[in-house]
PDB file of C-alpha atoms and ligand atoms in Angstrom:
ATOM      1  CA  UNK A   1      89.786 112.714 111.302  1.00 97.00           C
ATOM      2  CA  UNK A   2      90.988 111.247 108.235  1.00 97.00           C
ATOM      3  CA  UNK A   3      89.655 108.020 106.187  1.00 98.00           C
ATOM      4  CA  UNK A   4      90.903 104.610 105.385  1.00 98.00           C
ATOM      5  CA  UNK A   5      89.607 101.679 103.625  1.00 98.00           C
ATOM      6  CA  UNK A   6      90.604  98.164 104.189  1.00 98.00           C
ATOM      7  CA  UNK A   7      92.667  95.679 101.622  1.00 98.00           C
ATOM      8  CA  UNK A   8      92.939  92.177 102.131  1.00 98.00           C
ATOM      9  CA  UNK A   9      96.141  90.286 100.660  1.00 98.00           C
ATOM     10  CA  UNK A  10      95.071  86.988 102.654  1.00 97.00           C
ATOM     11  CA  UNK A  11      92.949  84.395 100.624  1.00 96.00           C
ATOM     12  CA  UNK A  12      92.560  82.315 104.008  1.00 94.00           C
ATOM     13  CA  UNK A  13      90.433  85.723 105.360  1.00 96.00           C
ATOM     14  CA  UNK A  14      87.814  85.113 102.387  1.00 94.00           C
ATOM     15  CA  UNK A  15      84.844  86.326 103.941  1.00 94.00           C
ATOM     16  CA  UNK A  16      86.250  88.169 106.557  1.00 97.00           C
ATOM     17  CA  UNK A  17      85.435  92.011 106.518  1.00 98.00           C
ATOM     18  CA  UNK A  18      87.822  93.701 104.112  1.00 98.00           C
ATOM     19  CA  UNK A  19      86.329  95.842 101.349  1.00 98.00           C
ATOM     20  CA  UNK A  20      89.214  95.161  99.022  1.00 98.00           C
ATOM     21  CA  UNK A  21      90.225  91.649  97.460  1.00 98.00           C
ATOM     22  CA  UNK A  22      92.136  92.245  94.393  1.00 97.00           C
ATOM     23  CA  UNK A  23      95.596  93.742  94.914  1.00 97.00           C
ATOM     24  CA  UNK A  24      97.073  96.627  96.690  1.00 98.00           C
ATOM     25  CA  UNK A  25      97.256  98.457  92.830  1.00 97.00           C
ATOM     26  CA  UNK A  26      93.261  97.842  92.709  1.00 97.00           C
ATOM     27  CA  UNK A  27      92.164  98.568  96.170  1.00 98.00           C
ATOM     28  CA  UNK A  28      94.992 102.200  95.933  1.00 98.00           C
ATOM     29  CA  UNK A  29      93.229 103.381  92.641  1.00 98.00           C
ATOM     30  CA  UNK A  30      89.597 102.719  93.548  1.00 98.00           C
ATOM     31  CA  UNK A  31      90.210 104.553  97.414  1.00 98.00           C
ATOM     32  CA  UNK A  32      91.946 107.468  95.836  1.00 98.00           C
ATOM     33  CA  UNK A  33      89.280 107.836  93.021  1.00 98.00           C
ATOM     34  CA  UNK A  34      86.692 107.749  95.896  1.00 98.00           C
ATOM     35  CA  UNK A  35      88.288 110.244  98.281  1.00 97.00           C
ATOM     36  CA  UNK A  36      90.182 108.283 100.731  1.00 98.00           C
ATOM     37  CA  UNK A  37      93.088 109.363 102.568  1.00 98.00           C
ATOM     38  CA  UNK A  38      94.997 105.550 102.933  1.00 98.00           C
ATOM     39  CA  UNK A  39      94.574 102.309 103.038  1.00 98.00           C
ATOM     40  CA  UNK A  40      95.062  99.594 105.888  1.00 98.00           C
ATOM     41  CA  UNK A  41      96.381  96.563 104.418  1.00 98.00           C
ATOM     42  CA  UNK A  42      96.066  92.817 105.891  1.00 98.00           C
ATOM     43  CA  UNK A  43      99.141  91.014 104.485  1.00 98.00           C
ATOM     44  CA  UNK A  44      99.882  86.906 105.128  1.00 98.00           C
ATOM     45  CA  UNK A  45     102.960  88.350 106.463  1.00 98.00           C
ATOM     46  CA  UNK A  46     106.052  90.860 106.292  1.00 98.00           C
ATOM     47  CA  UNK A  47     107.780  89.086 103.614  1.00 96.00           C
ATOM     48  CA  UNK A  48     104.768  88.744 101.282  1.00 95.00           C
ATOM     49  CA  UNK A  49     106.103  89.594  97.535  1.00 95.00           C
ATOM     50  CA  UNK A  50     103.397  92.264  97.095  1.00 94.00           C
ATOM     51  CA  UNK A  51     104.362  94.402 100.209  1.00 95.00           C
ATOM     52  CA  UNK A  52     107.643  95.073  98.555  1.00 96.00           C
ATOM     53  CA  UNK A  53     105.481  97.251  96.567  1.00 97.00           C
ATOM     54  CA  UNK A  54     103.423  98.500  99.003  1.00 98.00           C
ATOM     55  CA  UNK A  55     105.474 102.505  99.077  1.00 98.00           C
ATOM     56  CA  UNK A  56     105.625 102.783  95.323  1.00 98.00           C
ATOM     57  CA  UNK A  57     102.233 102.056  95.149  1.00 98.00           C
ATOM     58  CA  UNK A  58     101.062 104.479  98.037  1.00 98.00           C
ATOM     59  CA  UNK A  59     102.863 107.409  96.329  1.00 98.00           C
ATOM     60  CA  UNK A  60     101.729 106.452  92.894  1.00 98.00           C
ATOM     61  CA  UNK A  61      98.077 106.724  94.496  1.00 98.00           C
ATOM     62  CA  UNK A  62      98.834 109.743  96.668  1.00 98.00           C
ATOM     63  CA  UNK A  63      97.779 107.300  99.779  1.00 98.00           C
ATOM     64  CA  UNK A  64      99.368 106.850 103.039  1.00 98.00           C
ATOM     65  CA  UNK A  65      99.227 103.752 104.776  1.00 98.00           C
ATOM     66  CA  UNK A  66      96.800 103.839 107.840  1.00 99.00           C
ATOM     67  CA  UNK A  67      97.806 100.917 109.493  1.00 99.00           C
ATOM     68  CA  UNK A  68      98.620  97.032 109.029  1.00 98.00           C
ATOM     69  CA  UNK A  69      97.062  94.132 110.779  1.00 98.00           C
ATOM     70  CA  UNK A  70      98.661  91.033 112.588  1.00 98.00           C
ATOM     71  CA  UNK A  71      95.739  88.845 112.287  1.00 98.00           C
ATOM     72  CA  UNK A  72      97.375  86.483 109.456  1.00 98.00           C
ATOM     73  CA  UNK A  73      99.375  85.423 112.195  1.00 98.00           C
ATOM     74  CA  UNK A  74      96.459  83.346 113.254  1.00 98.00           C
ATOM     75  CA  UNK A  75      94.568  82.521 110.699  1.00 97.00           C
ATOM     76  CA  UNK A  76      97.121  81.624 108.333  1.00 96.00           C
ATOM     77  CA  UNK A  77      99.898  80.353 110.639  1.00 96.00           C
ATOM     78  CA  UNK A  78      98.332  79.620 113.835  1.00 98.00           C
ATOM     79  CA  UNK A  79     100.209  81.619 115.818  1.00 98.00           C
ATOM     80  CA  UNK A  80      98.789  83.722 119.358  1.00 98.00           C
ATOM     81  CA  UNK A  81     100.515  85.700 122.024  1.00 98.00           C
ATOM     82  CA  UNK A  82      98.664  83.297 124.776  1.00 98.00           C
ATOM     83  CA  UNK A  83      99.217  79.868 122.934  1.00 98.00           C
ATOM     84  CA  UNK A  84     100.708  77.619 125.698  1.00 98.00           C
ATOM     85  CA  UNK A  85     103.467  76.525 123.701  1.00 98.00           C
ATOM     86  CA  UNK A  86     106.080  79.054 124.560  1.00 98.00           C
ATOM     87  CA  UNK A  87     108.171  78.643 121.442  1.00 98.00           C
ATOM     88  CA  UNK A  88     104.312  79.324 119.601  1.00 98.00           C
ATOM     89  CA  UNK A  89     104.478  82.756 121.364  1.00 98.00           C
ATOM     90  CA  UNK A  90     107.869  82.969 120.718  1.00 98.00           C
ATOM     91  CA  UNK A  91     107.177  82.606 117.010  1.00 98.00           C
ATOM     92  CA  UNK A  92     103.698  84.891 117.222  1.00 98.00           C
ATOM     93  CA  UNK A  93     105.934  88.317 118.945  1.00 99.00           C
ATOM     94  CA  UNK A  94     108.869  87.518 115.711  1.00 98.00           C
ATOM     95  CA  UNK A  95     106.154  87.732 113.579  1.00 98.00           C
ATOM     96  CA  UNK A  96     104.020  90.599 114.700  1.00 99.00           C
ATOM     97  CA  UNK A  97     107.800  92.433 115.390  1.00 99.00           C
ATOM     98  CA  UNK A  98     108.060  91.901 111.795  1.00 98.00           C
ATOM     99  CA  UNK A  99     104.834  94.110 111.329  1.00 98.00           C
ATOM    100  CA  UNK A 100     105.516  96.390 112.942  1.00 98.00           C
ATOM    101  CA  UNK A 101     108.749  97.496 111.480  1.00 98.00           C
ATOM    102  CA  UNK A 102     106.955  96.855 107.945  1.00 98.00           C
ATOM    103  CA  UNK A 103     104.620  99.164 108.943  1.00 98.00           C
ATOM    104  CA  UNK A 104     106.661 101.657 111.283  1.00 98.00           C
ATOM    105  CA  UNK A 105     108.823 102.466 108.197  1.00 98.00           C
ATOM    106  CA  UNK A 106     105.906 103.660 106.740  1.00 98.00           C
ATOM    107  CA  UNK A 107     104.605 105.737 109.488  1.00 98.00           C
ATOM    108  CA  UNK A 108     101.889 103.325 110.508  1.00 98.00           C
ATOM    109  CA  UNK A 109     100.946 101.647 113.826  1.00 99.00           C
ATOM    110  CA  UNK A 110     100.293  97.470 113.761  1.00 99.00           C
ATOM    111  CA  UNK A 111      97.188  96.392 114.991  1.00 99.00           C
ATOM    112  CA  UNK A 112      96.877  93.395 117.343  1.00 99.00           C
ATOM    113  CA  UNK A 113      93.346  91.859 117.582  1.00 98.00           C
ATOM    114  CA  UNK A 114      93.169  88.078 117.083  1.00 98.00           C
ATOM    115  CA  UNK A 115      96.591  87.695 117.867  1.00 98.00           C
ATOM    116  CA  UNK A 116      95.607  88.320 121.503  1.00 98.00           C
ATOM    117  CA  UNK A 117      94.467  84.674 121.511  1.00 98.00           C
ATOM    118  CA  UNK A 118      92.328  83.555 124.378  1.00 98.00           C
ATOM    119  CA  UNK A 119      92.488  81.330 127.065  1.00 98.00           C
ATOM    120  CA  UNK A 120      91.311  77.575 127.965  1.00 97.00           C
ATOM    121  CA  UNK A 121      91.756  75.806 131.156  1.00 97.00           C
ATOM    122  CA  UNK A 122      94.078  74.902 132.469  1.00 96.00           C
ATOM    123  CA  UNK A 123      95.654  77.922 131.248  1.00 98.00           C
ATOM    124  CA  UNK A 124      94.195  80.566 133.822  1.00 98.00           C
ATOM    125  CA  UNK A 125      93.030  84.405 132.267  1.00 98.00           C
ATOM    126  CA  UNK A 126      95.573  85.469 134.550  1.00 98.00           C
ATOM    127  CA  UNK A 127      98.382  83.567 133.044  1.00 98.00           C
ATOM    128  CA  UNK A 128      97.372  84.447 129.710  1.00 98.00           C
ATOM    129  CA  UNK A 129      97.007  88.551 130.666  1.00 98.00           C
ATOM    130  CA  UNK A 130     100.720  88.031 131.827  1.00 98.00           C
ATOM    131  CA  UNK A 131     102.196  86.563 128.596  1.00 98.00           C
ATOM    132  CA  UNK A 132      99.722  89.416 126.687  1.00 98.00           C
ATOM    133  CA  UNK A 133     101.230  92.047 128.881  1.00 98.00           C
ATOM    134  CA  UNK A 134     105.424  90.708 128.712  1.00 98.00           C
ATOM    135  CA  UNK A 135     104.379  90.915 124.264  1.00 98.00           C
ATOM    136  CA  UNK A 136     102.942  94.024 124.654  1.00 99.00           C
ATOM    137  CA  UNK A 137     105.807  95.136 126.687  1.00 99.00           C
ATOM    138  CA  UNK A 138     108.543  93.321 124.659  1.00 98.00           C
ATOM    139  CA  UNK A 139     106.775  95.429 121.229  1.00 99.00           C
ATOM    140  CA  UNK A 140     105.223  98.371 122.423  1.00 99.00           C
ATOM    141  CA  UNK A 141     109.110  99.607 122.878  1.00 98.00           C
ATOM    142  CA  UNK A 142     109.600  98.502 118.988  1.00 99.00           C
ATOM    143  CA  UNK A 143     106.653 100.439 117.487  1.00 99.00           C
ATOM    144  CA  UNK A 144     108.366 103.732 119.666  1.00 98.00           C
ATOM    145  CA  UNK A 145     111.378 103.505 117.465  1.00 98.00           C
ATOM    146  CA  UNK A 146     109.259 104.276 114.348  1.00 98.00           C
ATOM    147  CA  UNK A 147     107.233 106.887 116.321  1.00 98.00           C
ATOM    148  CA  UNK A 148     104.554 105.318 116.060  1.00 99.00           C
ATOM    149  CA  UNK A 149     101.822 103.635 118.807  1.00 98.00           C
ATOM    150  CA  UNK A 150     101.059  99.614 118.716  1.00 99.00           C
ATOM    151  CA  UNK A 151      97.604  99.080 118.807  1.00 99.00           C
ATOM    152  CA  UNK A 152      95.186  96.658 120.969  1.00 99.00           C
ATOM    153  CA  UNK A 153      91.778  95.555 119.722  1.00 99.00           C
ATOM    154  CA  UNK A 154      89.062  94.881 121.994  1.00 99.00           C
ATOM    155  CA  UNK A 155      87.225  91.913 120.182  1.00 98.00           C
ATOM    156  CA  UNK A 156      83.572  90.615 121.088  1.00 98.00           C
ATOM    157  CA  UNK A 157      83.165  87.379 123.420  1.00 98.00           C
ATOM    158  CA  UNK A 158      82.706  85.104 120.293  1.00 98.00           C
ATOM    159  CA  UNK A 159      86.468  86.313 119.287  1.00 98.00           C
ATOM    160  CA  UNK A 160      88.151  86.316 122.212  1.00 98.00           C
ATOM    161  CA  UNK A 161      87.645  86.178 126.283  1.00 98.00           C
ATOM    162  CA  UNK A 162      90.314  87.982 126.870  1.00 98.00           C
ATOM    163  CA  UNK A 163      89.784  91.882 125.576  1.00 98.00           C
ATOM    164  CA  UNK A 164      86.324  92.417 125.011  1.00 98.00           C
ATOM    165  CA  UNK A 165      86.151  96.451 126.336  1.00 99.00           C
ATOM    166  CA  UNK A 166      87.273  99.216 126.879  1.00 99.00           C
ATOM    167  CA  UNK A 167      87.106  98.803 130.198  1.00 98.00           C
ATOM    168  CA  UNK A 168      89.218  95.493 130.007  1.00 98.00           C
ATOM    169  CA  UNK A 169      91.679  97.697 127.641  1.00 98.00           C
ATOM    170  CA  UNK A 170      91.964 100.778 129.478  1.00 98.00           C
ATOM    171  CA  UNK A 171      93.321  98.213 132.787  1.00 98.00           C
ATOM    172  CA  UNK A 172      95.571  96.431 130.046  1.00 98.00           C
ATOM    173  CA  UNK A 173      97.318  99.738 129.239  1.00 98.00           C
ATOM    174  CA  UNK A 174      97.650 101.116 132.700  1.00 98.00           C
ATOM    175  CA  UNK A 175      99.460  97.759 133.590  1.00 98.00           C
ATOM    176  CA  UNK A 176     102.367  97.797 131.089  1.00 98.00           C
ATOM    177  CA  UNK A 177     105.597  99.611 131.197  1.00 98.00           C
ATOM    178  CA  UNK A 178     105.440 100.981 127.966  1.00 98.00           C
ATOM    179  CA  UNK A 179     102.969 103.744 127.436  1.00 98.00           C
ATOM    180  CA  UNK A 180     103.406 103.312 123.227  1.00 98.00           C
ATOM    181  CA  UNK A 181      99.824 101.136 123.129  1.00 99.00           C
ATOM    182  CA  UNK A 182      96.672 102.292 122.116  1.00 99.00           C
ATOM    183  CA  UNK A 183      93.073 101.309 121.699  1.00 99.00           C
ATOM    184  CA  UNK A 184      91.665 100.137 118.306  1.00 99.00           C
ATOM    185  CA  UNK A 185      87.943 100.673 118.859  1.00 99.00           C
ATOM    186  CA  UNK A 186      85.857  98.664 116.606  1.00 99.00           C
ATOM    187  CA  UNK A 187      82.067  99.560 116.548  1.00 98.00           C
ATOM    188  CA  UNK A 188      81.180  96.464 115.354  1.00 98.00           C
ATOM    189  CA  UNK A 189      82.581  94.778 118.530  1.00 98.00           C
ATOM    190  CA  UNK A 190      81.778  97.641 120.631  1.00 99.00           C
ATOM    191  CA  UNK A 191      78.070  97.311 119.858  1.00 98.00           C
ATOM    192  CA  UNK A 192      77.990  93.827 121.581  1.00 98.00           C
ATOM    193  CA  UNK A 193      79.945  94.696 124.211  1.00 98.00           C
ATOM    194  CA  UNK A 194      80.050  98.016 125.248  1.00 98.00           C
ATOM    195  CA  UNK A 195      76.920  99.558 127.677  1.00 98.00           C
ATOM    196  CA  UNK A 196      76.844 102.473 125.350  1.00 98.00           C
ATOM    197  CA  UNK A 197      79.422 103.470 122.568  1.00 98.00           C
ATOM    198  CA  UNK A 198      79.283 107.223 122.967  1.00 98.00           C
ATOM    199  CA  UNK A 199      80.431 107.170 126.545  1.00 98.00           C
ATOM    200  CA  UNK A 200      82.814 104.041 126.293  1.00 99.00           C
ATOM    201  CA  UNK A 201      84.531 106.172 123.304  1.00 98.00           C
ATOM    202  CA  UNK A 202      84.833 109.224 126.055  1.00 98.00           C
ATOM    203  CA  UNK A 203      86.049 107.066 128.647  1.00 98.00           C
ATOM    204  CA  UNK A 204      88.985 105.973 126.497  1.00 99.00           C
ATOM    205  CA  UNK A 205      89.491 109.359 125.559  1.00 98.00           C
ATOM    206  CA  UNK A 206      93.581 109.392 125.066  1.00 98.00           C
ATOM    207  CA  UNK A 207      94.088 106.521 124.510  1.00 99.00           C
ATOM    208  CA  UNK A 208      92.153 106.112 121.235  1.00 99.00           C
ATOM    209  CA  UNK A 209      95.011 104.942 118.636  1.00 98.00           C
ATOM    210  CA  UNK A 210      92.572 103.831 115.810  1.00 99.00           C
ATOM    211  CA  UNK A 211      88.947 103.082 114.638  1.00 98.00           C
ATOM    212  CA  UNK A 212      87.380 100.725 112.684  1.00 98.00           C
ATOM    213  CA  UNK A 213      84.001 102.597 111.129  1.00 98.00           C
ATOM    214  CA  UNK A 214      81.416  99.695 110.450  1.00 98.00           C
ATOM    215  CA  UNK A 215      77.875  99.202 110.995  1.00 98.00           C
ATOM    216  CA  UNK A 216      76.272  96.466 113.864  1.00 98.00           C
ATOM    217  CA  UNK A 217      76.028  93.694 110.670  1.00 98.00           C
ATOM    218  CA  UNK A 218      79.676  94.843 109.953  1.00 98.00           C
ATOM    219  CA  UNK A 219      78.717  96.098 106.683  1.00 98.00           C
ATOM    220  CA  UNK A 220      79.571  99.367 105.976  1.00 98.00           C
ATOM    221  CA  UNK A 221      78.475 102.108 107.610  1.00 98.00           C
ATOM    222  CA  UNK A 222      74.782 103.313 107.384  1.00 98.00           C
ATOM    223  CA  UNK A 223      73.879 100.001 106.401  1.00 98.00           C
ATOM    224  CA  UNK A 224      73.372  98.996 109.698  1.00 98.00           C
ATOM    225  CA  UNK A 225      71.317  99.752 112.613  1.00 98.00           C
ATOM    226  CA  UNK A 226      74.162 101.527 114.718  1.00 98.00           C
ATOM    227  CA  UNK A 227      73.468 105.174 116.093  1.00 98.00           C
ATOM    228  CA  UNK A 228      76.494 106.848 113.720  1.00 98.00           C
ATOM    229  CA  UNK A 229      75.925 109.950 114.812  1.00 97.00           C
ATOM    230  CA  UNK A 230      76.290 109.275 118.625  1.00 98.00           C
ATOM    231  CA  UNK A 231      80.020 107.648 117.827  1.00 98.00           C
ATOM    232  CA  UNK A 232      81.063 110.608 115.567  1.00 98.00           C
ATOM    233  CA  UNK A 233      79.935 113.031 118.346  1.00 98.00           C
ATOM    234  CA  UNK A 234      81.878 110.935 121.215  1.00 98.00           C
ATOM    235  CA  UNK A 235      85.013 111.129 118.181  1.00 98.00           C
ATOM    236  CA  UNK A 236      84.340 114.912 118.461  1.00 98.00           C
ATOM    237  CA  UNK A 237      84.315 115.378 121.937  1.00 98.00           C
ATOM    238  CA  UNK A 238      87.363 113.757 122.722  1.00 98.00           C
ATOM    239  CA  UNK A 239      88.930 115.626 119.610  1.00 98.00           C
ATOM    240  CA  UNK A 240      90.051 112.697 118.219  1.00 98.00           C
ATOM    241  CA  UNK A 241      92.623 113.361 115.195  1.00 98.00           C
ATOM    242  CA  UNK A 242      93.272 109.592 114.097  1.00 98.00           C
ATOM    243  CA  UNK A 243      92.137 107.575 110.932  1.00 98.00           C
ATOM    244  CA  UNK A 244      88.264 106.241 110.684  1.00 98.00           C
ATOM    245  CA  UNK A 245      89.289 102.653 108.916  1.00 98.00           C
ATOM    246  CA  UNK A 246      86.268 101.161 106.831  1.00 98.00           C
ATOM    247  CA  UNK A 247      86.681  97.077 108.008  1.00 98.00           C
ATOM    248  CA  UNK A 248      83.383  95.979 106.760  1.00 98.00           C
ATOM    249  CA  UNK A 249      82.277  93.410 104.749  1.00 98.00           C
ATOM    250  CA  UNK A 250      82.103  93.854 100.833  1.00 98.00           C
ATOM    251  CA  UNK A 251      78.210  93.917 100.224  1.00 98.00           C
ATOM    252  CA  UNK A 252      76.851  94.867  98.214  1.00 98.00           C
ATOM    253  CA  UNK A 253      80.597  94.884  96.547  1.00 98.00           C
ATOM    254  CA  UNK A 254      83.913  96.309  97.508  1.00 98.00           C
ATOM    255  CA  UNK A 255      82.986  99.550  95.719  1.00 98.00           C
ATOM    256  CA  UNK A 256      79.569 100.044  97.160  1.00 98.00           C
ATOM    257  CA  UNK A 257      80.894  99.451 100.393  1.00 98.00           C
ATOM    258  CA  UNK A 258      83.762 101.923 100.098  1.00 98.00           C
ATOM    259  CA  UNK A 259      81.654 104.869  98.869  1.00 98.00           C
ATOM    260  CA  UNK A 260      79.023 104.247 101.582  1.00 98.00           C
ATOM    261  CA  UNK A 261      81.555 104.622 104.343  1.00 98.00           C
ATOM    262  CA  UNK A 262      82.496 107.727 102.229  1.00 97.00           C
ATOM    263  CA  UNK A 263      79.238 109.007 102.531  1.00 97.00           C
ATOM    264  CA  UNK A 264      78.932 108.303 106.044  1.00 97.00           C
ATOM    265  CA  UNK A 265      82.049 110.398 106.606  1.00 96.00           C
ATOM    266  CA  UNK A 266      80.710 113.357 104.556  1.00 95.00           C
ATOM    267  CA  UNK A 267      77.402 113.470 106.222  1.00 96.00           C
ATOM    268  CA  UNK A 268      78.586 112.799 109.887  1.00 95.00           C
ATOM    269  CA  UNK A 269      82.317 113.488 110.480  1.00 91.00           C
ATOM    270  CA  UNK A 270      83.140 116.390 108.089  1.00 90.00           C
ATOM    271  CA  UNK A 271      79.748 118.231 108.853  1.00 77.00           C
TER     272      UNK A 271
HETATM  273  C1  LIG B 301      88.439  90.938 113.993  1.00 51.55           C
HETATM  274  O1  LIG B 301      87.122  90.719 114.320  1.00 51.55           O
HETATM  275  C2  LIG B 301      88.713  92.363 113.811  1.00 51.55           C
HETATM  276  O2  LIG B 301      87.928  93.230 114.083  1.00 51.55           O
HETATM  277  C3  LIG B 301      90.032  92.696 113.289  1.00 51.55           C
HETATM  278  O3  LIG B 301      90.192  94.078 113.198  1.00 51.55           O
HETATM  279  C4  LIG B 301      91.076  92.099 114.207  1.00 51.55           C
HETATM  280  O4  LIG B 301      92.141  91.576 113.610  1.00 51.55           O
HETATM  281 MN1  LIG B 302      88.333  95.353 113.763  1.00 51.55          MN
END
């Protein structure tokens, strides 16, 4: 398993849980200095002026880029795969499309999590899982070209009422026509929803694309009251290969954060 550590680029996602705030240049040194592997970057979109950057400064850093989230899409533009408004859905697959390719030509899957939207009458969950599953279907082929997987996040109920499982994730997957989606499995989420995290991990086996390693408060990992050592066995057991991505809140700061989830890795992945 390798390690990642999250950067935010999106002012509008103040307080949301990314460890680093000030610059791609910043968050590359400090994660390098501290033994991570990449980053996973949260831009306001493909064409932000920083991105253009983004390679130089991976190879400067001796990084690799883990993955990229969509979730600016929302919060910044209000856009969703389920809005009712088809030209709104229109605009939210352009823009994730976008991501992907950003992030394909650097080797790196797109995550979808908030863009997944969620559903109010009298817009039925069914009609919503159908415009989910024709997005997934339309990109999933995209993120192929690059050889890499698109990934799905299952999000708590107080996120979304659509995904919340890996149960609900798993049927998601085995509906589309294109087998290039995987599961993002966030432990923060997975501790409200899931039965038990260990055997929800097992049961997605395969189809694990991507983690995010964070504690039940979402602060970083250990600092918490998650069972760590149950998830990194379940990781083991299904010999998963992928990147552990620290998306947890910046407490006690962004560099406290990052070496605790560094720590975490040392005492429970590597041993
Ligand atoms: C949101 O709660 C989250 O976990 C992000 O990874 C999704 O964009
Ligand atoms: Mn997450």
């Amino acid at each position: 398993m390798k390690l990642s550590v999250t950067v935010s680029l999106v002012p509008e996602a103040k307080g949301g849980p990314f460890v680093f705030w000030n610059g791609l240049d910043d968050a590359c040194q400090l994660a390098h200095q501290l033994g991570y592997h990449a980053i996973e970057v949260f831009p306001p979109d493909a064409e932000h002026p920083e991105i253009a950057e983004l390679p130089s400064i991976l190879l400067r850093h001796h990084l690799k880029l883990a993955a990229m989230g969509t979730g600016a899409g929302w919060v910044k533009h209000k856009l969703r795969l389920t809005d009712p408004n088809p030209d709104t859905r229109a605009k939210a697959v352009e823009f994730i499309q976008k991501i992907i390719e950003l992030a394909g030509s650097l080797n790196a899957p797109a995550i979808i999590g908030s863009m997944q939207g969620r559903f109010e009458a009298p817009v039925t969950r069914d009609q919503a899982m159908t415009w989910l599953t024709e997005a997934l279907n339309t990109l999933g082929p995209v993120a192929e070209k690059y050889g890499v997987p698109l990934l799905i996040e299952p999000l708590n109920r107080y996120e979304t009422n659509l995904i919340n499982t890996v149960e609900h994730g798993l049927q998601l997957l085995s509906s589309l026509h294109t087998k290039n989606v995987r599961l993002l499995l966030d432990l923060f989420h997975m501790n409200i929803e899931e039965v038990s995290i260990g055997d929800s991990i097992r049961d997605a086996g395969a189809a694990v694309g991507h983690i995010h390693w964070v504690d039940s408060n979402r602060r970083a990992a250990t600092l918490g009251h998650l069972n760590l050592a149950e998830a990194a066995k379940a990781l083991k057991d299904i010999d998963y290969k992928g990147y552990l991505s620290a998306e947890v809140l910046p407490l006690p700061s962004s560099y406290e954060a990052a070496r605790k989830t560094i720590e975490s890795y040392r005492n429970l992945i590597l041993f």
